[in-house]
Amino acid sequence: MDDSKVVGGKVKKPGKRGRKPAKIDLKAKLERSRQSARECRARKKLRYQYLEELVSSRERAICALREELEMYKQWCMAMDQGKIPSEIKALLTGEEQGKAQQNSTKLAKAMKTEANSSNP
């Protein structure tokens, strides 16, 4: 009897399975491989540059936060000693001035709308 098998209505013959390799020029294949390796190295280099920039920017942010924390510590120590730092005074007076400016702006707008509504 024949070694071929019938599966799903099709006759299969024993032997190599899968796709047959195409006849590729070895030089072209080697050049493609080299080009792929060059592109891979370039991507890797860009990825490392990006990561280094990311790390350095985070380190700068951390240093800035540490400086800010140290400043707040000094302010707290000064306030514990009964001294009010000039920076805090400036912040408080700036907030008061900001509130006064907001109130005057609201008052001016209210007066304009009142004047516009009374003059037909």
Short mmCIF file of C-alpha atoms in Angstrom, two decimals, residues 20-71:
data_model
loop_
_atom_site.label_atom_id
_atom_site.label_comp_id
_atom_site.label_asym_id
_atom_site.label_seq_id
_atom_site.Cartn_x
_atom_site.Cartn_y
_atom_site.Cartn_z
CA LYS A 20 10.56 25.59 1.37
CA PRO A 21 13.36 28.14 1.78
CA ALA A 22 13.59 30.55 -1.10
CA LYS A 23 16.86 30.89 -2.93
CA ILE A 24 18.22 34.09 -1.37
CA ASP A 25 21.43 35.66 -2.41
CA LEU A 26 23.77 35.21 0.55
CA LYS A 27 25.38 38.63 0.08
CA ALA A 28 21.99 40.35 0.15
CA LYS A 29 21.00 38.38 3.24
CA LEU A 30 24.24 39.31 4.99
CA GLU A 31 23.81 43.00 4.08
CA ARG A 32 20.23 42.98 5.41
CA SER A 33 21.46 41.44 8.63
CA ARG A 34 24.17 44.08 8.99
CA GLN A 35 21.70 46.88 8.27
CA SER A 36 19.29 45.50 10.84
CA ALA A 37 22.11 45.36 13.41
CA ARG A 38 23.07 48.99 12.65
CA GLU A 39 19.45 50.10 13.10
CA CYS A 40 19.20 48.15 16.35
CA ARG A 41 22.35 49.81 17.72
CA ALA A 42 21.01 53.23 16.71
CA ARG A 43 17.69 52.57 18.47
CA LYS A 44 19.54 51.36 21.55
CA LYS A 45 21.70 54.50 21.57
CA LEU A 46 18.63 56.75 21.30
CA ARG A 47 16.86 54.83 24.06
CA TYR A 48 19.84 55.25 26.40
CA GLN A 49 20.10 58.97 25.56
CA TYR A 50 16.43 59.40 26.37
CA LEU A 51 16.79 57.53 29.67
CA GLU A 52 19.87 59.56 30.63
CA GLU A 53 18.02 62.82 29.94
CA LEU A 54 15.05 61.58 31.93
CA VAL A 55 17.24 60.65 34.89
CA SER A 56 19.11 63.96 34.84
CA SER A 57 15.87 65.97 34.70
CA ARG A 58 14.48 64.00 37.65
CA GLU A 59 17.72 64.52 39.58
CA ARG A 60 17.49 68.29 38.97
CA ALA A 61 13.88 68.25 40.18
CA ILE A 62 14.92 66.33 43.30
CA CYS A 63 17.69 68.86 44.04
CA ALA A 64 15.23 71.74 43.65
CA LEU A 65 12.78 70.05 46.01
CA ARG A 66 15.53 69.43 48.57
CA GLU A 67 16.50 73.10 48.46
CA GLU A 68 12.87 74.11 48.90
CA LEU A 69 12.51 71.69 51.83
CA GLU A 70 15.63 73.10 53.46
CA MET A 71 14.24 76.62 53.06
#
